[in-house]
Structures are given as structure tokens and as C-alpha cells.
Amino acid sequence: MLMNGAEFVVQSLKEQNVTHVFGYPGDAIKPLCLALKEAGIELLLCSHEQGAAMAAIGYARATGKTGVCIATTGATNLVTGLAEALFDAVPLIAITGQINSNLIDSDAFQEVDVLGLSLACTKYSFMIQNINQLGSVIDKAFLIANSGRPGSILIDIPTDVQLDKAFIPESTEVKKDEQEDFDPSKVEEAIALIENSNKPLLFVGAGVGISKAVPILRKFIEKTKIPSVCTLKGIGAISNDSEYFVGITGIHGSKAANLAIDLCDLLIVIGARFDERIMGKLDDFAPNAKIIHINYDAMDQNKISNIELAINSDIKSVIASLKSETKISLWQDQILQMKNDHAYNYDNFTDDIYIPRLLNNLSQKIPKNTILCSDLANSQMLTAQHMFVQKPENYVTSSALSSMGFGIPAAVGAQISRPDDMVLAILFDKSLLMNVQELATIKDQKLPIKIILIDDKGGKTTSIEDQNSSNDKITKTHINFVTLASAFGIKGETISKVSQITNAISRLLESKDPYLLHVSCFNNNKNMDHTITEKSS
Amino acid sequence: MKYLLVIQGENCSAILERLFRVCRILGFTIQNLNAETTENEKSFHVTITVYGDSSISLLTKKLNKIYGVAQVVTFAQGGTSKPIARAV
């Protein structure tokens, strides 16, 4: 069938069941924008290319589908989003419009080596030089983005290729990667290690959600009653009701979870990397334990020496094969005792707002399927520590890259993907300012996103050295965030006292429109501390 | 240590840049290179001599992860060779 390059790309996107594309338009990508419109694929215009990439990530994270975004040579602004998707293993396709192919490498207007830019921040990238190369590129891009450890793919298409017409051959079927089978003897070895262990501990990461292994993991935990901890990105994989679930681990994790890692004699790491923010000193990690590492990817296994057994295959099949019996009642009692001894303390005897308490209470009021979006620092850690998440798709955060400004555009993508679910964006002040323009997207698309803005005026995260000095903050200007939101047509209010919380939360949750709740706590920075909030301390 | 890497795979966009990037990040310097395409330019065959102190198994793993790379074979060539001096 005779069609132009843009129409062919759009037809391929439709075959991949793409229904929404996020983007920022421009001349170099106009043919594709028009083709998307004609084909009935919804093009959601964001206010910045970075916002478009992050909205596509939010969309992908909240649904498990592949996110798609478009841009022109404004691809320079896509870079953070592409890196975010690569590091957090999110399937993302970015299609960029390049200048006409005959002008490439002539210092032409808006000419950027987009493929060159992409090398460090994508899993793979394509540069299309003529229409005949389009062939199965989209199918290939989706395959690479979703196979193994997912990631970002960039496809750079010159404008003339988008407009060229040709009889493009039907896409040849792209061969899927064969999943490598695991060695059954390794599973037997794992079973033996588990059954001989007195203090086994499950360490669950994002790979469990990515591999859609959550139900089978929960069954395994229910049957064996092995205590468990999770990483920041593993939140939601283990049920909050699980009796022996200790909490998140790492430098911002709970004391009980970190102690459990120190005390266990067998650590079963499932779908997690050995990240230094979780492990701390590599030599001291799980000092008394043998480690079983079950993950698709073997890359991090050189970091530590006490890996007893590595099974690098599909997580779901491996967990399904682990038929273990355990007799660990003493260890279970010890875990319950540790959980109790180091439980978070929500007592607050002042009228200043205590953020952990606010978030914990809020968590009990919102619908179970609420999607929580946060970006980094206080907002991310406090949300992870004090709010309940029912499944991995309900917690959208920037983890490995910790991109400031991720929360708002991610909430846009999440709300577009799941219009019937509540989306709660929990941000801190500096982070909102990084992508504040996306408030316009929220208003334009009429998205009822609820925003909680924790304002410590830059606080600990963005200050330099002396955290109590006001002289070293990034921005000294006092910003009236409620006025800022109202400039975008978004309602909001500021609270700073405990007595204001109940009514403000009601207004936030009942609002049919987007709403910003600005929680001012810069007069009491101690209430922002997300590292020590336990009873014992 | 000096190593000879023999890398084969699908000749896809910027494949050499991707191989070099991994070598650079892991601190290996490239001392010798021979690259050719085969089968109507659909496949590539590259031999690279690299010098560096980082883990060669990590380099091999990372090269193997690049999309399009089908096989990486590594030969140790001893530790006497020095890296190429940087041009002033």
C-alpha cells in the first residue's frame, strides 16, 4: 500500500496497540502529528519535551504498557526522560523529527546529532536515512524496549522521510528473544538452601513487578511465610497485610528492614540490583548471609562476593518452581519483635504539621487503587515510608535517576492511563519548580490530579553543607505556590498547622478539578527528617 | 592487562560507537582495531585490542548486552603492553 513515512509509522504504532502519544510539536515532526490525528491516536501535547517523556513514563508505569513520546530536535530536552526510563527499566519509545536528510551534517538550522545524544541514555536508537529503512523499525523498537531489562528506545526520522511516499513492504515478523531456560539443578540448590536456612529473608525489587510476578510471589510468601523486605521500586510487590513484611530497606529504609538483612543467614534477592543506596558499604552487606540472586540480568553480580547462587532467567518461572518448606518460627518471632521495636512513631504533640503522620493518615483515607506519584528526596522517601501501596503500578516514582521534576508530568501520564483512579502527586517545592509548566497540561487536559506540595523551602535536599543556614539554598525567593497554581487556573490552599489538616484534606480529596495543597513546614525542619522517625529513637 | 576481543553481530546503527563507549566507560584504551562487514553488510566482525585494569568479564558482559552483538570472545594477551600515550 502506498503511504508516506509518517503514515507508516502511525500504522505500526496502531498495530502495537498504542492509543496515546505524549509530545511537543514542531515543524520537523508535523507530518507524524497529522498522521496520528488522522489515525485516531490521541496526541497529548505537553508544555515541554521533558514533560512529554516523563508523562509517557508515568503512563507506562501505571499500566505496564509501553510509553510513546514525540519531539523535534528538541530531543535535547528529552534526554533526562530517556535516561530515567533506561535506569528505571521502563519501556519507552521516543520518536524525534530530524531536519531533511540532505541537510544533515551541514550545520543546518536546528540540526542536532540526536542519535549521538541518545547513546548514553537509551537502550538502543535508530536513525532512519530513507523510507525503505522504516520497514520493521517500530516493531523492533517495541521488542527491544520490552525484552530483558526494559528501557528507552529513540527513533530519529528526518522530515523528508516522514513525507516520502513509497510502497513499504508489510512488516516482517520480528523474532522475539527466546527466554533462556534456567538450569533445574539450580532451583533444587535454591530449595535446599532455603530449607536448610534458619533465618531466610526475601529481598524484593522492581523486577518482580516488571516481570508480572507479583501474584506468584505473594503466593510463595503466603505459603512459606518467609519474612521479606523490599527496595524503593519493589514497593507494592508484597502485600502491606503480609505479617512478616518488614518494610523498605536502604539508607532511607526502616531500621527493622536493615537489621533483618544484617541478621539473616540466607538472603533471597528477587528482581533487584545491588544498588549502593540500598547496600551501603558493599563489604558489610548481609554479613551473615549466603545470597541467592534471582534476576533476569546478571550485571550487578560482580559487586559483592557472597553470592552463593545466581539464577538469571524469567523471575516468574523461577519463583513458581521454588517449592520449599520452612521451619523458621523463632526467626519469625524475632522479625515481629524487630518490627514492633522499630515501628514508625506518629506521635505529635505540637501544632506544627508532622509530615509522616499527615501522609500516614492520608493513606488511610484515599481509595485503595490510588496512584501515588513522587519524584525524589523528602517527598519520595516519606511517601515510601508512610503510605500504603497495593501494587507496583500504584507507586510511580523516579528511583535510579531520581529526576527532579518527575512527579507532575508522571502524574499526567498516570491520570491519562487510568482516568477512573485517583492520582495523588506528592512533591517538594524545588521539584515542582523544575517542571512547573506541566500544570498547564493538567489544566488543558482537565485532569483531576491532587497535588500535595511539601514546602521546606529547598530544605535538606537542595541545600549545601549547612542544612540550617538559609544562605546556601538554591532559591531564596519566597514563592507563593497557591498564587502560582492559580495562574494556571488550578485551585489550592496553604496549611501550616495541625488544626487545618482535616478540612484541607477533605477539600483536596473531594475536588473534581486539579487541586494543590501547599503544606508549609519550613519553620520546623525536624518534621521533614525521613531517616529517623522510629519509636526507639 | 592487554586483551584481544573478537566481536560479531548484526550491523546496526552506530554499532562501533556503542562498542567504543563501553570500552571507554570501563577505562580500557583501544590499541588496535579491525572492523569489517560481511553478508551484504548485514553483519559485522570486529577485532579490538584493549588495554586496561578493569574487570574483563564485566567488559565482556556489557559488550554482550549491546543490542546487535551476537558473540564476544576474549583472549588475554599478557600485561606488558602500555596504553597509547594521549596526544598533546
PDB file of N, CA, C and O in Angstrom, chain A residues 115 119-120 122-127 140 144 149 297-299 301-302, chain B residues 10 12-15 17-18 21 55 57-58 61-62 65-68:
ATOM      1  N   LEU A 115      20.976  10.979  17.405  1.00  0.00           N
ATOM      2  CA  LEU A 115      21.435   9.616  17.666  1.00  0.00           C
ATOM      3  C   LEU A 115      22.655   9.636  18.598  1.00  0.00           C
ATOM      4  O   LEU A 115      22.759   8.844  19.532  1.00  0.00           O
ATOM      5  N   LEU A 119      23.078   7.881  22.746  1.00  0.00           N
ATOM      6  CA  LEU A 119      23.884   6.692  23.034  1.00  0.00           C
ATOM      7  C   LEU A 119      24.004   6.389  24.531  1.00  0.00           C
ATOM      8  O   LEU A 119      24.015   5.237  24.939  1.00  0.00           O
ATOM      9  N   ALA A 120      24.098   7.448  25.340  1.00  0.00           N
ATOM     10  CA  ALA A 120      24.302   7.204  26.773  1.00  0.00           C
ATOM     11  C   ALA A 120      22.990   7.106  27.546  1.00  0.00           C
ATOM     12  O   ALA A 120      23.005   6.816  28.739  1.00  0.00           O
ATOM     13  N   THR A 122      19.846   5.694  26.163  1.00  0.00           N
ATOM     14  CA  THR A 122      18.819   4.784  25.646  1.00  0.00           C
ATOM     15  C   THR A 122      19.383   3.369  25.601  1.00  0.00           C
ATOM     16  O   THR A 122      20.594   3.165  25.613  1.00  0.00           O
ATOM     17  N   LYS A 123      18.462   2.431  25.520  1.00  0.00           N
ATOM     18  CA  LYS A 123      18.879   1.042  25.368  1.00  0.00           C
ATOM     19  C   LYS A 123      19.326   0.810  23.923  1.00  0.00           C
ATOM     20  O   LYS A 123      20.258   0.074  23.663  1.00  0.00           O
ATOM     21  N   TYR A 124      18.624   1.466  23.009  1.00  0.00           N
ATOM     22  CA  TYR A 124      19.008   1.391  21.604  1.00  0.00           C
ATOM     23  C   TYR A 124      18.401   2.584  20.867  1.00  0.00           C
ATOM     24  O   TYR A 124      17.421   3.165  21.316  1.00  0.00           O
ATOM     25  N   SER A 125      19.002   2.945  19.735  1.00  0.00           N
ATOM     26  CA  SER A 125      18.450   4.066  18.968  1.00  0.00           C
ATOM     27  C   SER A 125      18.622   3.814  17.477  1.00  0.00           C
ATOM     28  O   SER A 125      19.566   3.140  17.062  1.00  0.00           O
ATOM     29  N   PHE A 126      17.683   4.353  16.714  1.00  0.00           N
ATOM     30  CA  PHE A 126      17.694   4.180  15.262  1.00  0.00           C
ATOM     31  C   PHE A 126      17.780   5.554  14.600  1.00  0.00           C
ATOM     32  O   PHE A 126      17.138   6.508  15.053  1.00  0.00           O
ATOM     33  N   MET A 127      18.527   5.642  13.515  1.00  0.00           N
ATOM     34  CA  MET A 127      18.497   6.833  12.668  1.00  0.00           C
ATOM     35  C   MET A 127      18.017   6.357  11.302  1.00  0.00           C
ATOM     36  O   MET A 127      18.674   5.530  10.660  1.00  0.00           O
ATOM     37  N   LYS A 140      10.554  -3.554  15.914  1.00  0.00           N
ATOM     38  CA  LYS A 140      11.841  -3.869  16.535  1.00  0.00           C
ATOM     39  C   LYS A 140      12.028  -3.028  17.797  1.00  0.00           C
ATOM     40  O   LYS A 140      12.486  -3.520  18.832  1.00  0.00           O
ATOM     41  N   ILE A 144      12.685  -4.453  21.523  1.00  0.00           N
ATOM     42  CA  ILE A 144      13.886  -4.178  22.333  1.00  0.00           C
ATOM     43  C   ILE A 144      13.489  -3.477  23.636  1.00  0.00           C
ATOM     44  O   ILE A 144      14.020  -3.778  24.705  1.00  0.00           O
ATOM     45  N   ARG A 149      15.822  -6.551  30.321  1.00  0.00           N
ATOM     46  CA  ARG A 149      15.576  -5.398  31.205  1.00  0.00           C
ATOM     47  C   ARG A 149      15.027  -4.295  30.317  1.00  0.00           C
ATOM     48  O   ARG A 149      15.723  -3.791  29.432  1.00  0.00           O
ATOM     49  N   ASP A 297      18.781 -10.166  34.808  1.00  0.00           N
ATOM     50  CA  ASP A 297      20.045  -9.538  34.456  1.00  0.00           C
ATOM     51  C   ASP A 297      21.133  -9.937  35.456  1.00  0.00           C
ATOM     52  O   ASP A 297      20.908  -9.906  36.662  1.00  0.00           O
ATOM     53  N   ALA A 298      22.303 -10.265  34.949  1.00  0.00           N
ATOM     54  CA  ALA A 298      23.383 -10.703  35.847  1.00  0.00           C
ATOM     55  C   ALA A 298      24.391  -9.595  36.111  1.00  0.00           C
ATOM     56  O   ALA A 298      25.418  -9.819  36.729  1.00  0.00           O
ATOM     57  N   MET A 299      24.100  -8.394  35.633  1.00  0.00           N
ATOM     58  CA  MET A 299      25.125  -7.355  35.597  1.00  0.00           C
ATOM     59  C   MET A 299      25.741  -6.996  36.950  1.00  0.00           C
ATOM     60  O   MET A 299      26.895  -6.691  37.029  1.00  0.00           O
ATOM     61  N   GLN A 301      26.238  -8.716  39.619  1.00  0.00           N
ATOM     62  CA  GLN A 301      26.711  -9.790  40.485  1.00  0.00           C
ATOM     63  C   GLN A 301      28.194  -9.700  40.814  1.00  0.00           C
ATOM     64  O   GLN A 301      28.660 -10.350  41.732  1.00  0.00           O
ATOM     65  N   ASN A 302      28.918  -8.872  40.070  1.00  0.00           N
ATOM     66  CA  ASN A 302      30.343  -8.729  40.377  1.00  0.00           C
ATOM     67  C   ASN A 302      30.572  -7.805  41.569  1.00  0.00           C
ATOM     68  O   ASN A 302      31.670  -7.725  42.087  1.00  0.00           O
TER      69      ASN A 302
ATOM     70  N   GLU B  10      25.012  -8.214  14.416  1.00  0.00           N
ATOM     71  CA  GLU B  10      24.234  -7.574  13.358  1.00  0.00           C
ATOM     72  C   GLU B  10      24.752  -6.154  13.142  1.00  0.00           C
ATOM     73  O   GLU B  10      24.956  -5.422  14.114  1.00  0.00           O
ATOM     74  N   CYS B  12      24.191  -2.908  12.950  1.00  0.00           N
ATOM     75  CA  CYS B  12      23.136  -1.919  13.153  1.00  0.00           C
ATOM     76  C   CYS B  12      23.736  -0.549  13.496  1.00  0.00           C
ATOM     77  O   CYS B  12      24.937  -0.426  13.691  1.00  0.00           O
ATOM     78  N   SER B  13      22.830   0.449  13.599  1.00  0.00           N
ATOM     79  CA  SER B  13      23.302   1.832  13.609  1.00  0.00           C
ATOM     80  C   SER B  13      24.249   2.127  14.774  1.00  0.00           C
ATOM     81  O   SER B  13      24.003   1.733  15.906  1.00  0.00           O
ATOM     82  N   ALA B  14      25.312   2.809  14.442  1.00  0.00           N
ATOM     83  CA  ALA B  14      26.299   3.294  15.416  1.00  0.00           C
ATOM     84  C   ALA B  14      26.898   2.179  16.265  1.00  0.00           C
ATOM     85  O   ALA B  14      27.253   2.406  17.410  1.00  0.00           O
ATOM     86  N   ILE B  15      27.022   0.985  15.676  1.00  0.00           N
ATOM     87  CA  ILE B  15      27.483  -0.145  16.490  1.00  0.00           C
ATOM     88  C   ILE B  15      28.896   0.071  17.011  1.00  0.00           C
ATOM     89  O   ILE B  15      29.195  -0.235  18.171  1.00  0.00           O
ATOM     90  N   GLU B  17      30.377   2.928  17.661  1.00  0.00           N
ATOM     91  CA  GLU B  17      30.330   3.928  18.741  1.00  0.00           C
ATOM     92  C   GLU B  17      29.868   3.284  20.041  1.00  0.00           C
ATOM     93  O   GLU B  17      30.363   3.602  21.117  1.00  0.00           O
ATOM     94  N   ARG B  18      28.920   2.376  19.928  1.00  0.00           N
ATOM     95  CA  ARG B  18      28.403   1.714  21.141  1.00  0.00           C
ATOM     96  C   ARG B  18      29.482   0.826  21.779  1.00  0.00           C
ATOM     97  O   ARG B  18      29.615   0.777  23.006  1.00  0.00           O
ATOM     98  N   ARG B  21      32.133   3.067  23.378  1.00  0.00           N
ATOM     99  CA  ARG B  21      31.621   3.748  24.565  1.00  0.00           C
ATOM    100  C   ARG B  21      31.793   2.857  25.808  1.00  0.00           C
ATOM    101  O   ARG B  21      32.226   3.317  26.860  1.00  0.00           O
ATOM    102  N   SER B  55      37.785  -5.030  35.175  1.00  0.00           N
ATOM    103  CA  SER B  55      37.415  -6.437  35.015  1.00  0.00           C
ATOM    104  C   SER B  55      37.073  -6.730  33.556  1.00  0.00           C
ATOM    105  O   SER B  55      36.178  -6.112  32.978  1.00  0.00           O
ATOM    106  N   SER B  57      35.773  -9.481  32.542  1.00  0.00           N
ATOM    107  CA  SER B  57      34.486 -10.192  32.467  1.00  0.00           C
ATOM    108  C   SER B  57      33.339  -9.181  32.448  1.00  0.00           C
ATOM    109  O   SER B  57      32.329  -9.366  31.772  1.00  0.00           O
ATOM    110  N   LEU B  58      33.518  -8.060  33.172  1.00  0.00           N
ATOM    111  CA  LEU B  58      32.482  -7.029  33.152  1.00  0.00           C
ATOM    112  C   LEU B  58      32.409  -6.398  31.762  1.00  0.00           C
ATOM    113  O   LEU B  58      31.312  -6.151  31.233  1.00  0.00           O
ATOM    114  N   LYS B  61      30.613  -8.805  29.525  1.00  0.00           N
ATOM    115  CA  LYS B  61      29.166  -8.821  29.813  1.00  0.00           C
ATOM    116  C   LYS B  61      28.490  -7.587  29.220  1.00  0.00           C
ATOM    117  O   LYS B  61      27.423  -7.663  28.625  1.00  0.00           O
ATOM    118  N   LYS B  62      29.110  -6.426  29.422  1.00  0.00           N
ATOM    119  CA  LYS B  62      28.486  -5.177  28.952  1.00  0.00           C
ATOM    120  C   LYS B  62      28.462  -5.120  27.422  1.00  0.00           C
ATOM    121  O   LYS B  62      27.504  -4.635  26.838  1.00  0.00           O
ATOM    122  N   LYS B  65      25.679  -7.153  26.122  1.00  0.00           N
ATOM    123  CA  LYS B  65      24.329  -6.590  26.341  1.00  0.00           C
ATOM    124  C   LYS B  65      23.915  -5.625  25.226  1.00  0.00           C
ATOM    125  O   LYS B  65      22.749  -5.285  25.102  1.00  0.00           O
ATOM    126  N   ILE B  66      24.876  -5.149  24.444  1.00  0.00           N
ATOM    127  CA  ILE B  66      24.538  -4.186  23.390  1.00  0.00           C
ATOM    128  C   ILE B  66      23.665  -4.877  22.351  1.00  0.00           C
ATOM    129  O   ILE B  66      24.000  -5.975  21.888  1.00  0.00           O
ATOM    130  N   TYR B  67      22.573  -4.227  21.997  1.00  0.00           N
ATOM    131  CA  TYR B  67      21.672  -4.820  21.013  1.00  0.00           C
ATOM    132  C   TYR B  67      22.432  -4.995  19.698  1.00  0.00           C
ATOM    133  O   TYR B  67      23.078  -4.059  19.216  1.00  0.00           O
ATOM    134  N   GLY B  68      22.360  -6.160  19.106  1.00  0.00           N
ATOM    135  CA  GLY B  68      23.034  -6.419  17.842  1.00  0.00           C
ATOM    136  C   GLY B  68      24.280  -7.269  18.020  1.00  0.00           C
ATOM    137  O   GLY B  68      24.696  -7.954  17.095  1.00  0.00           O
TER     138      GLY B  68
END
